[in-house]
């Protein structure tokens, strides 16, 4: 599975944020497994400001989970 | 109950994510128990980008719960 | 009060999930106490895919609360 | 202040849930302090199934806060 | 900065709730820094029941953060 | 990366809040990497009161994460 999640433990700050985005996108490919359906929906999804607002919320929830997993990187 | 939840403790990363998706879908079959109603609503549900954004948020909340249940897999 | 909540501590997995659904529905009967108003709104509520997505989110939040209350059933 | 919050510590289960509803409603009277504006908006608010879904989410978030405040009533 | 946040530690219950409302409003003045744009949007914002529902959710999330910051005022 | 996140540990209250706003905006530039697309969407995004309500929710979720990372600044 190309977008398989192997761990929530990450090193660099950028990795954490990108993992949150990966986790958000993984739901969409799981909910809508057919690539053609996703391709067809993408313009509507990315062109609607309300979806962008909602997608950033999903990233925020995953970023919170990853931050907790990494004890908020207090030691770094 | 086929989609009965027996435990939040999982092993592989993929299992965790799939359990989050299962928990999300379980609400829909609980809220809308009639299979015919679900079948009728499915095209509208899956064809609306805003629902996909919302469904990925529900997966994110469940994924947070499962991550906490598994102490964020720090030991794995 | 028929849908009175007596405890968040539950045994079987199914009970937990059903308690989360009960907690979600309890808000609706508290916000809209008049049974006739609820009956009138039900078809609109249950027929709108976006409400179903939102209702599954409310179940997810309550399921997280109940999971924390039961220490995520780590000992079971 | 009639709807002043004095404590998050409650005894009976019903009290907890009612406090969550009170906390949810308090935001509305704080955001929309003018009683006439609230009275005018109430039919639109209560008549829209999506608002009811959203209000039940707000209750769920407050119920989580109150549950944490009361250590999930594990000792009761 | 008039609406600068100096601390999450508060004394009276009312202060906590008002701080949550202040934190919610602060995002709007940060996202929409131009006072004229905010003034122009205010009638649309305050006149839409769905925004009021959403604003009360934002207050609920901040109230949870402040409650955690104050250990849920268990000692008061 | 100009908006790279180096740490969640901040000093002044204002920094915390601005970091939450930065984290919220970072998702948008990650989800919509093309600056032209973002520029085109900005008027629709900023002109829709519902997006402003949603954006303030995303800030609230990040502010909660940052607050936890800084132990709610109890020692300051």
mmCIF file of C-alpha atoms in Angstrom, chain B residues 3-4 7 9-10 13 16 20 22-23 28 32 35-36 38-40 48 50-51 56-57 68 70 73:
data_model
loop_
_atom_site.group_PDB
_atom_site.id
_atom_site.type_symbol
_atom_site.label_atom_id
_atom_site.label_comp_id
_atom_site.label_asym_id
_atom_site.label_seq_id
_atom_site.Cartn_x
_atom_site.Cartn_y
_atom_site.Cartn_z
ATOM 1 C CA UNK B 3 -19.462 -4.764 12.002
ATOM 2 C CA UNK B 4 -19.250 -5.265 15.769
ATOM 3 C CA UNK B 7 -11.387 -3.879 20.569
ATOM 4 C CA UNK B 9 -6.194 -2.331 20.257
ATOM 5 C CA UNK B 10 -4.675 -3.034 16.852
ATOM 6 C CA UNK B 13 -0.799 0.753 11.063
ATOM 7 C CA UNK B 16 -5.738 1.214 12.824
ATOM 8 C CA UNK B 20 -11.249 4.279 12.079
ATOM 9 C CA UNK B 22 -15.109 1.054 10.072
ATOM 10 C CA UNK B 23 -16.103 3.123 13.151
ATOM 11 C CA UNK B 28 -24.163 5.551 9.283
ATOM 12 C CA UNK B 32 -29.788 4.758 8.908
ATOM 13 C CA UNK B 35 -30.226 -0.940 3.842
ATOM 14 C CA UNK B 36 -32.550 0.321 1.109
ATOM 15 C CA UNK B 38 -28.619 3.689 2.633
ATOM 16 C CA UNK B 39 -28.446 2.336 -0.933
ATOM 17 C CA UNK B 40 -30.703 5.157 -2.149
ATOM 18 C CA UNK B 48 -20.865 15.372 -2.880
ATOM 19 C CA UNK B 50 -18.440 18.270 1.003
ATOM 20 C CA UNK B 51 -19.569 14.909 2.390
ATOM 21 C CA UNK B 56 -12.527 12.294 6.327
ATOM 22 C CA UNK B 57 -12.991 14.466 9.438
ATOM 23 C CA UNK B 68 -4.765 7.149 22.174
ATOM 24 C CA UNK B 70 -2.785 2.222 21.448
ATOM 25 C CA UNK B 73 2.188 2.908 19.010
#
